[in-house]
Amino acid sequence: MRILAFHNLKGGVGKTAAAVNIAYLAAQAGIPTLLWDLDPQGAASWYLGDDPDVSGEKVSRLIKGKTPVGRLIHDTPYDKLDLIPAHSSFRNLDVKLAQGEGDGALKSWLDPLSEDYGLVILDCPPSLSHLAEQVLATADQVFVPTIPTWLSANSWQQLHDFMKEKKLKPAKLHPFLSLVDRRKNLHRQALDGEVFELKRKMRAYIPYASDIERMGETRQPVPVMAPRSAAAHAYRLLWQEMRRIARL
Ligand SMILES: Nc1ncnc2c1ncn2[C@@H]1O[C@H](COP(=O)(O)OP(=O)(O)O)[C@@H](O)[C@H]1O
Ligand SMILES: [Mg+2]
C-alpha cells in the first residue's frame, strides 16, 4: 500500500481539488483507494458528495485505540474509492499530538488498511502542525501544488527546510504548478523553469479552469463531470506522472 499526501503551507492552492481528482483516477485505474480528508473544513468530503462526520468524539477514541480506523470509512458513489470524511474532532487532534498523546498514531492507524487498499491519499490542512509532521513522516511521497507567485515559492522553501530540519527526507516532496494562467508572463516563465527554483518540479501542471471551480457545485470529480475538458486531461497527466513517481 502506498501513502501519498497533498500538502502546502498555503490554503487555496488546489490541494483538495487534486486529492479528489487523483483519488478518483487511481480508483478508476483499478487501484483500491482510500481518501482521508484530514482537514476539518471537509472540502474533500463535500466534493465527493459526503458530509463531515459530526458524531461523537472520534479522535480521542482513535487515539485510545477504542475505535478501529475502519469504522470511519464511508463508501463513495465510485467503484474502488472509499473516503474517511472530515471529522470536527480532528480539530483537537493537533492538541493531543502536541501533548505527546498519539506519537506515530497516523502510521499505526494506516498500517492495518494495507489489506484492503493499494493506495491511501491524505488531504491535509495547510499548516506545519504536529498532524502535518506525522503526515510528512508517514507519506511515501508528498505532492505540493504551488501557484506561480513569489510568495508561493517562499512557502515551498519553508516546507523544504522544515523537512530537512525534522530529518524527513525532502526528496519525497514533489511540487507541481497549480492554478496556472498561461496568459500571465510570470506563469509562463514558471512553466519553463525560468523563475522559481522548485526542486523536482513535476512536468504536469493544473491550469486555472472553471470546470475545477464547478466541483463545489456539482460535487463530482472533474473526470466525471467534464471528462473531455482540459482540466480532466491535466489531472490525467498529473496522475500518470504521480503513478511513475510512486511506482504504482
Ligand atoms: N485549477 C483551478 N482552477 C480554478 N479554480 C480552482 C483550481 N484549483 C482549485 N480551485 C478553486 O480554488 C479553491 C481552493 O481550492 P482547494 O482545492 O480547496 O485548495 P486547498 O485545498 O489548497 O485549500 C476552490 O474554490 C477551488 O474550486
Ligand atoms: Mg483543502
PDB file of C-alpha atoms and ligand atoms in Angstrom:
ATOM      1  CA  MET A   1       0.000   0.000   0.000  1.00  0.00           C
ATOM      2  CA  ARG A   2       1.324   3.419  -0.975  1.00  0.00           C
ATOM      3  CA  ILE A   3       0.569   6.534   1.044  1.00  0.00           C
ATOM      4  CA  LEU A   4       0.524   9.794  -0.882  1.00  0.00           C
ATOM      5  CA  ALA A   5      -0.208  13.221   0.571  1.00  0.00           C
ATOM      6  CA  PHE A   6      -1.094  16.620  -0.811  1.00  0.00           C
ATOM      7  CA  HIS A   7       0.375  19.395   1.265  1.00  0.00           C
ATOM      8  CA  ASN A   8       1.174  23.063   1.165  1.00  0.00           C
ATOM      9  CA  LEU A   9       1.549  25.685   3.882  1.00  0.00           C
ATOM     10  CA  LYS A  10      -0.889  27.787   1.941  1.00  0.00           C
ATOM     11  CA  GLY A  11      -4.613  27.273   1.569  1.00  0.00           C
ATOM     12  CA  GLY A  12      -6.484  27.755  -1.675  1.00  0.00           C
ATOM     13  CA  VAL A  13      -3.746  26.307  -3.887  1.00  0.00           C
ATOM     14  CA  GLY A  14      -5.655  23.281  -5.188  1.00  0.00           C
ATOM     15  CA  LYS A  15      -4.615  20.554  -2.727  1.00  0.00           C
ATOM     16  CA  THR A  16      -8.107  19.263  -2.179  1.00  0.00           C
ATOM     17  CA  ALA A  17      -9.135  19.531  -5.818  1.00  0.00           C
ATOM     18  CA  ALA A  18      -6.061  17.494  -6.783  1.00  0.00           C
ATOM     19  CA  ALA A  19      -6.518  14.956  -3.962  1.00  0.00           C
ATOM     20  CA  VAL A  20     -10.100  14.235  -5.017  1.00  0.00           C
ATOM     21  CA  ASN A  21      -9.416  14.020  -8.749  1.00  0.00           C
ATOM     22  CA  ILE A  22      -6.287  11.919  -8.338  1.00  0.00           C
ATOM     23  CA  ALA A  23      -8.048   9.576  -5.899  1.00  0.00           C
ATOM     24  CA  TYR A  24     -10.849   9.142  -8.427  1.00  0.00           C
ATOM     25  CA  LEU A  25      -8.420   8.445 -11.304  1.00  0.00           C
ATOM     26  CA  ALA A  26      -6.439   5.959  -9.203  1.00  0.00           C
ATOM     27  CA  ALA A  27      -9.624   4.074  -8.339  1.00  0.00           C
ATOM     28  CA  GLN A  28     -10.640   4.125 -11.978  1.00  0.00           C
ATOM     29  CA  ALA A  29      -7.290   2.601 -12.867  1.00  0.00           C
ATOM     30  CA  GLY A  30      -8.305  -0.339 -10.678  1.00  0.00           C
ATOM     31  CA  ILE A  31      -6.380   0.527  -7.503  1.00  0.00           C
ATOM     32  CA  PRO A  32      -8.491   0.196  -4.345  1.00  0.00           C
ATOM     33  CA  THR A  33      -8.104   3.712  -2.981  1.00  0.00           C
ATOM     34  CA  LEU A  34      -8.941   5.442   0.278  1.00  0.00           C
ATOM     35  CA  LEU A  35      -9.046   9.222   0.508  1.00  0.00           C
ATOM     36  CA  TRP A  36      -8.679  10.567   4.037  1.00  0.00           C
ATOM     37  CA  ASP A  37      -9.972  14.110   4.497  1.00  0.00           C
ATOM     38  CA  LEU A  38      -7.774  15.360   7.338  1.00  0.00           C
ATOM     39  CA  ASP A  39      -8.933  18.954   7.018  1.00  0.00           C
ATOM     40  CA  PRO A  40     -11.769  19.695   9.464  1.00  0.00           C
ATOM     41  CA  GLN A  41     -13.197  22.070   6.856  1.00  0.00           C
ATOM     42  CA  GLY A  42     -14.239  18.969   4.955  1.00  0.00           C
ATOM     43  CA  ALA A  43     -13.881  20.167   1.371  1.00  0.00           C
ATOM     44  CA  ALA A  44     -12.801  16.748   0.038  1.00  0.00           C
ATOM     45  CA  SER A  45     -15.797  15.121   1.704  1.00  0.00           C
ATOM     46  CA  TRP A  46     -18.042  17.762   0.171  1.00  0.00           C
ATOM     47  CA  TYR A  47     -16.611  17.219  -3.328  1.00  0.00           C
ATOM     48  CA  LEU A  48     -17.375  13.502  -3.062  1.00  0.00           C
ATOM     49  CA  GLY A  49     -20.958  14.171  -2.045  1.00  0.00           C
ATOM     50  CA  ASP A  50     -20.377  13.256   1.619  1.00  0.00           C
ATOM     51  CA  ASP A  51     -20.744  15.405   4.705  1.00  0.00           C
ATOM     52  CA  PRO A  52     -18.346  15.943   7.574  1.00  0.00           C
ATOM     53  CA  ASP A  53     -18.914  13.368  10.278  1.00  0.00           C
ATOM     54  CA  VAL A  54     -20.175  15.028  13.443  1.00  0.00           C
ATOM     55  CA  SER A  55     -20.965  12.002  15.580  1.00  0.00           C
ATOM     56  CA  GLY A  56     -19.124  11.637  18.879  1.00  0.00           C
ATOM     57  CA  GLU A  57     -15.542  12.164  19.945  1.00  0.00           C
ATOM     58  CA  LYS A  58     -13.894  10.181  17.193  1.00  0.00           C
ATOM     59  CA  VAL A  59     -10.361  11.385  17.655  1.00  0.00           C
ATOM     60  CA  SER A  60      -9.947  10.577  21.333  1.00  0.00           C
ATOM     61  CA  ARG A  61     -11.375   7.120  20.716  1.00  0.00           C
ATOM     62  CA  LEU A  62      -8.998   6.606  17.807  1.00  0.00           C
ATOM     63  CA  ILE A  63      -6.024   7.706  19.884  1.00  0.00           C
ATOM     64  CA  LYS A  64      -7.005   5.446  22.751  1.00  0.00           C
ATOM     65  CA  GLY A  65      -7.461   2.564  20.325  1.00  0.00           C
ATOM     66  CA  LYS A  66     -11.163   2.243  21.163  1.00  0.00           C
ATOM     67  CA  THR A  67     -12.331   2.880  17.617  1.00  0.00           C
ATOM     68  CA  PRO A  68     -10.628   0.999  14.774  1.00  0.00           C
ATOM     69  CA  VAL A  69      -9.967   3.286  11.846  1.00  0.00           C
ATOM     70  CA  GLY A  70     -12.015   1.003   9.588  1.00  0.00           C
ATOM     71  CA  ARG A  71     -15.163   2.191  11.355  1.00  0.00           C
ATOM     72  CA  LEU A  72     -14.638   5.696   9.966  1.00  0.00           C
ATOM     73  CA  ILE A  73     -14.643   4.578   6.326  1.00  0.00           C
ATOM     74  CA  HIS A  74     -17.547   5.556   4.073  1.00  0.00           C
ATOM     75  CA  ASP A  75     -18.398   4.345   0.582  1.00  0.00           C
ATOM     76  CA  THR A  76     -18.413   6.830  -2.268  1.00  0.00           C
ATOM     77  CA  PRO A  77     -20.528   6.681  -5.444  1.00  0.00           C
ATOM     78  CA  TYR A  78     -17.403   5.449  -7.269  1.00  0.00           C
ATOM     79  CA  ASP A  79     -16.122   1.918  -7.657  1.00  0.00           C
ATOM     80  CA  LYS A  80     -12.964   1.153  -5.638  1.00  0.00           C
ATOM     81  CA  LEU A  81     -12.962   4.583  -3.990  1.00  0.00           C
ATOM     82  CA  ASP A  82     -13.642   4.973  -0.268  1.00  0.00           C
ATOM     83  CA  LEU A  83     -13.477   8.021   1.953  1.00  0.00           C
ATOM     84  CA  ILE A  84     -12.783   8.914   5.547  1.00  0.00           C
ATOM     85  CA  PRO A  85     -14.747  12.130   5.781  1.00  0.00           C
ATOM     86  CA  ALA A  86     -13.571  15.102   7.775  1.00  0.00           C
ATOM     87  CA  HIS A  87     -14.488  14.985  11.411  1.00  0.00           C
ATOM     88  CA  SER A  88     -14.925  18.015  13.616  1.00  0.00           C
ATOM     89  CA  SER A  89     -12.951  16.377  16.427  1.00  0.00           C
ATOM     90  CA  PHE A  90      -9.862  16.414  14.202  1.00  0.00           C
ATOM     91  CA  ARG A  91      -9.505  19.986  15.311  1.00  0.00           C
ATOM     92  CA  ASN A  92      -8.456  18.511  18.663  1.00  0.00           C
ATOM     93  CA  LEU A  93      -6.055  16.029  17.178  1.00  0.00           C
ATOM     94  CA  ASP A  94      -3.256  18.512  16.979  1.00  0.00           C
ATOM     95  CA  VAL A  95      -3.579  19.491  20.628  1.00  0.00           C
ATOM     96  CA  LYS A  96      -3.471  15.849  21.625  1.00  0.00           C
ATOM     97  CA  LEU A  97      -0.446  15.194  19.465  1.00  0.00           C
ATOM     98  CA  ALA A  98       1.271  18.260  20.956  1.00  0.00           C
ATOM     99  CA  GLN A  99       0.621  16.854  24.438  1.00  0.00           C
ATOM    100  CA  GLY A 100       2.519  13.747  23.414  1.00  0.00           C
ATOM    101  CA  GLU A 101      -0.540  11.555  23.028  1.00  0.00           C
ATOM    102  CA  GLY A 102      -0.582   9.564  19.854  1.00  0.00           C
ATOM    103  CA  ASP A 103       3.077   9.574  18.793  1.00  0.00           C
ATOM    104  CA  GLY A 104       3.213   7.721  15.490  1.00  0.00           C
ATOM    105  CA  ALA A 105      -0.582   7.490  15.615  1.00  0.00           C
ATOM    106  CA  LEU A 106      -1.231   8.160  11.957  1.00  0.00           C
ATOM    107  CA  LYS A 107       1.091   5.383  10.863  1.00  0.00           C
ATOM    108  CA  SER A 108      -0.474   2.920  13.289  1.00  0.00           C
ATOM    109  CA  TRP A 109      -3.960   3.819  12.004  1.00  0.00           C
ATOM    110  CA  LEU A 110      -2.906   3.347   8.402  1.00  0.00           C
ATOM    111  CA  ASP A 111      -0.960   0.079   8.759  1.00  0.00           C
ATOM    112  CA  PRO A 112      -3.983  -2.246   9.088  1.00  0.00           C
ATOM    113  CA  LEU A 113      -5.563  -0.728   5.972  1.00  0.00           C
ATOM    114  CA  SER A 114      -2.950  -2.297   3.713  1.00  0.00           C
ATOM    115  CA  GLU A 115      -5.030  -5.477   3.407  1.00  0.00           C
ATOM    116  CA  ASP A 116      -7.852  -3.596   1.744  1.00  0.00           C
ATOM    117  CA  TYR A 117      -6.216  -0.728  -0.114  1.00  0.00           C
ATOM    118  CA  GLY A 118      -3.436  -0.270  -2.630  1.00  0.00           C
ATOM    119  CA  LEU A 119      -3.360   3.461  -2.113  1.00  0.00           C
ATOM    120  CA  VAL A 120      -4.194   5.950   0.617  1.00  0.00           C
ATOM    121  CA  ILE A 121      -4.359   9.641  -0.235  1.00  0.00           C
ATOM    122  CA  LEU A 122      -4.151  12.186   2.576  1.00  0.00           C
ATOM    123  CA  ASP A 123      -5.670  15.614   2.046  1.00  0.00           C
ATOM    124  CA  CYS A 124      -4.078  17.908   4.639  1.00  0.00           C
ATOM    125  CA  PRO A 125      -4.955  21.205   6.225  1.00  0.00           C
ATOM    126  CA  PRO A 126      -2.472  23.974   5.365  1.00  0.00           C
ATOM    127  CA  SER A 127      -0.048  24.082   8.295  1.00  0.00           C
ATOM    128  CA  LEU A 128       3.116  22.699   9.813  1.00  0.00           C
ATOM    129  CA  SER A 129       1.218  21.312  12.767  1.00  0.00           C
ATOM    130  CA  HIS A 130       2.006  18.105  14.612  1.00  0.00           C
ATOM    131  CA  LEU A 131      -0.510  16.381  12.392  1.00  0.00           C
ATOM    132  CA  ALA A 132       1.246  17.718   9.308  1.00  0.00           C
ATOM    133  CA  GLU A 133       4.536  16.439  10.691  1.00  0.00           C
ATOM    134  CA  GLN A 134       3.056  12.960  11.031  1.00  0.00           C
ATOM    135  CA  VAL A 135       1.653  13.184   7.510  1.00  0.00           C
ATOM    136  CA  LEU A 136       5.027  14.278   6.122  1.00  0.00           C
ATOM    137  CA  ALA A 137       6.745  11.466   8.020  1.00  0.00           C
ATOM    138  CA  THR A 138       4.265   8.749   7.073  1.00  0.00           C
ATOM    139  CA  ALA A 139       3.589   9.518   3.402  1.00  0.00           C
ATOM    140  CA  ASP A 140       5.768   7.780   0.830  1.00  0.00           C
ATOM    141  CA  GLN A 141       5.537  10.829  -1.432  1.00  0.00           C
ATOM    142  CA  VAL A 142       4.196  14.330  -0.835  1.00  0.00           C
ATOM    143  CA  PHE A 143       2.789  16.365  -3.717  1.00  0.00           C
ATOM    144  CA  VAL A 144       2.867  20.127  -3.323  1.00  0.00           C
ATOM    145  CA  PRO A 145       0.565  22.189  -5.545  1.00  0.00           C
ATOM    146  CA  THR A 146       2.188  25.575  -5.962  1.00  0.00           C
ATOM    147  CA  ILE A 147       0.719  28.709  -7.539  1.00  0.00           C
ATOM    148  CA  PRO A 148       3.337  30.568  -9.616  1.00  0.00           C
ATOM    149  CA  THR A 149       3.832  33.585  -7.353  1.00  0.00           C
ATOM    150  CA  TRP A 150       6.862  34.663  -5.367  1.00  0.00           C
ATOM    151  CA  LEU A 151       5.120  34.088  -2.058  1.00  0.00           C
ATOM    152  CA  SER A 152       4.254  30.540  -3.011  1.00  0.00           C
ATOM    153  CA  ALA A 153       7.853  29.905  -3.914  1.00  0.00           C
ATOM    154  CA  ASN A 154       8.748  31.045  -0.379  1.00  0.00           C
ATOM    155  CA  SER A 155       6.312  28.675   1.244  1.00  0.00           C
ATOM    156  CA  TRP A 156       7.709  25.833  -0.864  1.00  0.00           C
ATOM    157  CA  GLN A 157      11.148  26.697   0.513  1.00  0.00           C
ATOM    158  CA  GLN A 158       9.785  26.754   4.076  1.00  0.00           C
ATOM    159  CA  LEU A 159       8.300  23.306   3.644  1.00  0.00           C
ATOM    160  CA  HIS A 160      11.546  22.032   2.172  1.00  0.00           C
ATOM    161  CA  ASP A 161      13.527  23.475   5.114  1.00  0.00           C
ATOM    162  CA  PHE A 162      11.066  22.030   7.611  1.00  0.00           C
ATOM    163  CA  MET A 163      11.540  18.554   6.112  1.00  0.00           C
ATOM    164  CA  LYS A 164      15.310  18.913   6.375  1.00  0.00           C
ATOM    165  CA  GLU A 165      15.151  20.193   9.933  1.00  0.00           C
ATOM    166  CA  LYS A 166      12.949  17.281  11.004  1.00  0.00           C
ATOM    167  CA  LYS A 167      15.063  14.802   9.030  1.00  0.00           C
ATOM    168  CA  LEU A 168      12.057  13.806   6.956  1.00  0.00           C
ATOM    169  CA  LYS A 169      13.608  13.201   3.520  1.00  0.00           C
ATOM    170  CA  PRO A 170      12.898  16.338   1.497  1.00  0.00           C
ATOM    171  CA  ALA A 171      13.393  14.170  -1.607  1.00  0.00           C
ATOM    172  CA  LYS A 172       9.860  12.903  -1.216  1.00  0.00           C
ATOM    173  CA  LEU A 173       8.463  16.391  -1.868  1.00  0.00           C
ATOM    174  CA  HIS A 174       7.247  16.894  -5.435  1.00  0.00           C
ATOM    175  CA  PRO A 175       5.978  20.358  -6.334  1.00  0.00           C
ATOM    176  CA  PHE A 176       3.706  20.933  -9.286  1.00  0.00           C
ATOM    177  CA  LEU A 177       2.301  24.174 -10.617  1.00  0.00           C
ATOM    178  CA  SER A 178      -1.354  24.810  -9.906  1.00  0.00           C
ATOM    179  CA  LEU A 179      -3.921  27.440 -10.948  1.00  0.00           C
ATOM    180  CA  VAL A 180      -1.715  28.259 -13.927  1.00  0.00           C
ATOM    181  CA  ASP A 181      -2.878  31.042 -16.240  1.00  0.00           C
ATOM    182  CA  ARG A 182      -0.809  30.934 -19.418  1.00  0.00           C
ATOM    183  CA  ARG A 183      -1.814  34.486 -20.268  1.00  0.00           C
ATOM    184  CA  LYS A 184       0.388  35.688 -17.424  1.00  0.00           C
ATOM    185  CA  ASN A 185       4.050  36.188 -18.153  1.00  0.00           C
ATOM    186  CA  LEU A 186       5.190  35.018 -14.760  1.00  0.00           C
ATOM    187  CA  HIS A 187       3.143  31.832 -15.050  1.00  0.00           C
ATOM    188  CA  ARG A 188       4.645  31.003 -18.450  1.00  0.00           C
ATOM    189  CA  GLN A 189       8.129  31.660 -17.125  1.00  0.00           C
ATOM    190  CA  ALA A 190       7.414  29.385 -14.161  1.00  0.00           C
ATOM    191  CA  LEU A 191       6.281  26.605 -16.502  1.00  0.00           C
ATOM    192  CA  ASP A 192       9.503  26.960 -18.458  1.00  0.00           C
ATOM    193  CA  GLY A 193      11.552  26.891 -15.260  1.00  0.00           C
ATOM    194  CA  GLU A 194      12.908  30.397 -15.846  1.00  0.00           C
ATOM    195  CA  VAL A 195      11.696  31.635 -12.455  1.00  0.00           C
ATOM    196  CA  PHE A 196      11.167  29.961  -9.059  1.00  0.00           C
ATOM    197  CA  GLU A 197      13.561  27.250  -8.160  1.00  0.00           C
ATOM    198  CA  LEU A 198      11.303  24.318  -7.364  1.00  0.00           C
ATOM    199  CA  LYS A 199      13.386  21.207  -6.893  1.00  0.00           C
ATOM    200  CA  ARG A 200      11.934  18.129  -8.578  1.00  0.00           C
ATOM    201  CA  LYS A 201       9.158  20.208 -10.160  1.00  0.00           C
ATOM    202  CA  MET A 202       6.794  17.875 -11.981  1.00  0.00           C
ATOM    203  CA  ARG A 203       6.153  18.303 -15.689  1.00  0.00           C
ATOM    204  CA  ALA A 204       2.406  18.081 -15.261  1.00  0.00           C
ATOM    205  CA  TYR A 205       0.579  21.168 -14.067  1.00  0.00           C
ATOM    206  CA  ILE A 206      -3.005  22.163 -13.394  1.00  0.00           C
ATOM    207  CA  PRO A 207      -4.345  25.159 -15.309  1.00  0.00           C
ATOM    208  CA  TYR A 208      -6.788  27.646 -13.887  1.00  0.00           C
ATOM    209  CA  ALA A 209     -10.104  26.171 -15.040  1.00  0.00           C
ATOM    210  CA  SER A 210     -13.714  26.952 -14.312  1.00  0.00           C
ATOM    211  CA  ASP A 211     -14.513  23.214 -14.524  1.00  0.00           C
ATOM    212  CA  ILE A 212     -12.401  22.763 -11.378  1.00  0.00           C
ATOM    213  CA  GLU A 213     -14.207  25.595  -9.636  1.00  0.00           C
ATOM    214  CA  ARG A 214     -17.505  23.923 -10.504  1.00  0.00           C
ATOM    215  CA  MET A 215     -16.636  20.843  -8.421  1.00  0.00           C
ATOM    216  CA  GLY A 216     -18.052  22.682  -5.419  1.00  0.00           C
ATOM    217  CA  GLU A 217     -21.395  22.920  -7.136  1.00  0.00           C
ATOM    218  CA  THR A 218     -21.658  19.530  -8.862  1.00  0.00           C
ATOM    219  CA  ARG A 219     -19.868  17.665  -6.052  1.00  0.00           C
ATOM    220  CA  GLN A 220     -18.200  15.363  -8.569  1.00  0.00           C
ATOM    221  CA  PRO A 221     -14.614  14.776  -9.680  1.00  0.00           C
ATOM    222  CA  VAL A 222     -13.764  16.653 -12.882  1.00  0.00           C
ATOM    223  CA  PRO A 223     -13.283  13.475 -14.999  1.00  0.00           C
ATOM    224  CA  VAL A 224     -16.902  12.559 -14.122  1.00  0.00           C
ATOM    225  CA  MET A 225     -18.432  15.993 -14.578  1.00  0.00           C
ATOM    226  CA  ALA A 226     -16.424  17.120 -17.631  1.00  0.00           C
ATOM    227  CA  PRO A 227     -14.485  14.096 -18.945  1.00  0.00           C
ATOM    228  CA  ARG A 228     -13.288  15.795 -22.135  1.00  0.00           C
ATOM    229  CA  SER A 229     -12.264  19.083 -20.558  1.00  0.00           C
ATOM    230  CA  ALA A 230      -8.734  20.467 -20.446  1.00  0.00           C
ATOM    231  CA  ALA A 231      -8.906  20.209 -16.670  1.00  0.00           C
ATOM    232  CA  ALA A 232      -9.713  16.480 -16.760  1.00  0.00           C
ATOM    233  CA  HIS A 233      -6.850  15.974 -19.188  1.00  0.00           C
ATOM    234  CA  ALA A 234      -4.463  17.877 -16.914  1.00  0.00           C
ATOM    235  CA  TYR A 235      -5.401  15.682 -13.944  1.00  0.00           C
ATOM    236  CA  ARG A 236      -4.878  12.554 -16.067  1.00  0.00           C
ATOM    237  CA  LEU A 237      -1.360  13.716 -16.954  1.00  0.00           C
ATOM    238  CA  LEU A 238      -0.690  14.536 -13.312  1.00  0.00           C
ATOM    239  CA  TRP A 239      -1.900  11.088 -12.280  1.00  0.00           C
ATOM    240  CA  GLN A 240       0.333   9.377 -14.880  1.00  0.00           C
ATOM    241  CA  GLU A 241       3.359  11.230 -13.547  1.00  0.00           C
ATOM    242  CA  MET A 242       2.452  10.621  -9.896  1.00  0.00           C
ATOM    243  CA  ARG A 243       1.985   6.974 -10.662  1.00  0.00           C
ATOM    244  CA  ARG A 244       5.527   6.720 -12.031  1.00  0.00           C
ATOM    245  CA  ILE A 245       6.959   8.603  -9.042  1.00  0.00           C
ATOM    246  CA  ALA A 246       5.081   6.412  -6.572  1.00  0.00           C
ATOM    247  CA  ARG A 247       5.745   3.227  -8.602  1.00  0.00           C
ATOM    248  CA  LEU A 248       2.077   2.321  -8.562  1.00  0.00           C
TER     249      LEU A 248
HETATM  250  N1  LIG B   1      -7.053  24.819 -11.126  1.00  0.00           N
HETATM  251  C1  LIG B   1      -8.073  25.519 -10.609  1.00  0.00           C
HETATM  252  N2  LIG B   1      -8.792  26.383 -11.365  1.00  0.00           N
HETATM  253  C2  LIG B   1      -9.782  27.122 -10.837  1.00  0.00           C
HETATM  254  N3  LIG B   1     -10.174  27.038  -9.581  1.00  0.00           N
HETATM  255  C3  LIG B   1      -9.516  26.186  -8.755  1.00  0.00           C
HETATM  256  C4  LIG B   1      -8.433  25.380  -9.219  1.00  0.00           C
HETATM  257  N4  LIG B   1      -7.976  24.635  -8.187  1.00  0.00           N
HETATM  258  C5  LIG B   1      -8.736  24.951  -7.129  1.00  0.00           C
HETATM  259  N5  LIG B   1      -9.662  25.893  -7.460  1.00  0.00           N
HETATM  260  C6  LIG B   1     -10.654  26.527  -6.583  1.00  0.00           C
HETATM  261  O1  LIG B   1      -9.939  27.228  -5.589  1.00  0.00           O
HETATM  262  C7  LIG B   1     -10.476  26.990  -4.302  1.00  0.00           C
HETATM  263  C8  LIG B   1      -9.444  26.295  -3.414  1.00  0.00           C
HETATM  264  O2  LIG B   1      -9.158  25.027  -3.943  1.00  0.00           O
HETATM  265  P1  LIG B   1      -8.822  23.793  -2.991  1.00  0.00           P
HETATM  266  O3  LIG B   1      -8.537  22.633  -3.837  1.00  0.00           O
HETATM  267  O4  LIG B   1      -9.893  23.648  -1.957  1.00  0.00           O
HETATM  268  O5  LIG B   1      -7.484  24.345  -2.312  1.00  0.00           O
HETATM  269  P2  LIG B   1      -6.753  23.896  -0.955  1.00  0.00           P
HETATM  270  O6  LIG B   1      -7.171  22.505  -0.625  1.00  0.00           O
HETATM  271  O7  LIG B   1      -5.301  24.014  -1.299  1.00  0.00           O
HETATM  272  O8  LIG B   1      -7.167  24.899   0.082  1.00  0.00           O
HETATM  273  C9  LIG B   1     -11.724  26.162  -4.521  1.00  0.00           C
HETATM  274  O9  LIG B   1     -12.827  27.013  -4.569  1.00  0.00           O
HETATM  275  C10 LIG B   1     -11.496  25.504  -5.858  1.00  0.00           C
HETATM  276  O10 LIG B   1     -12.704  25.277  -6.513  1.00  0.00           O
HETATM  277 MG    MG B   2      -8.054  21.745   1.142  1.00  0.00          MG
END
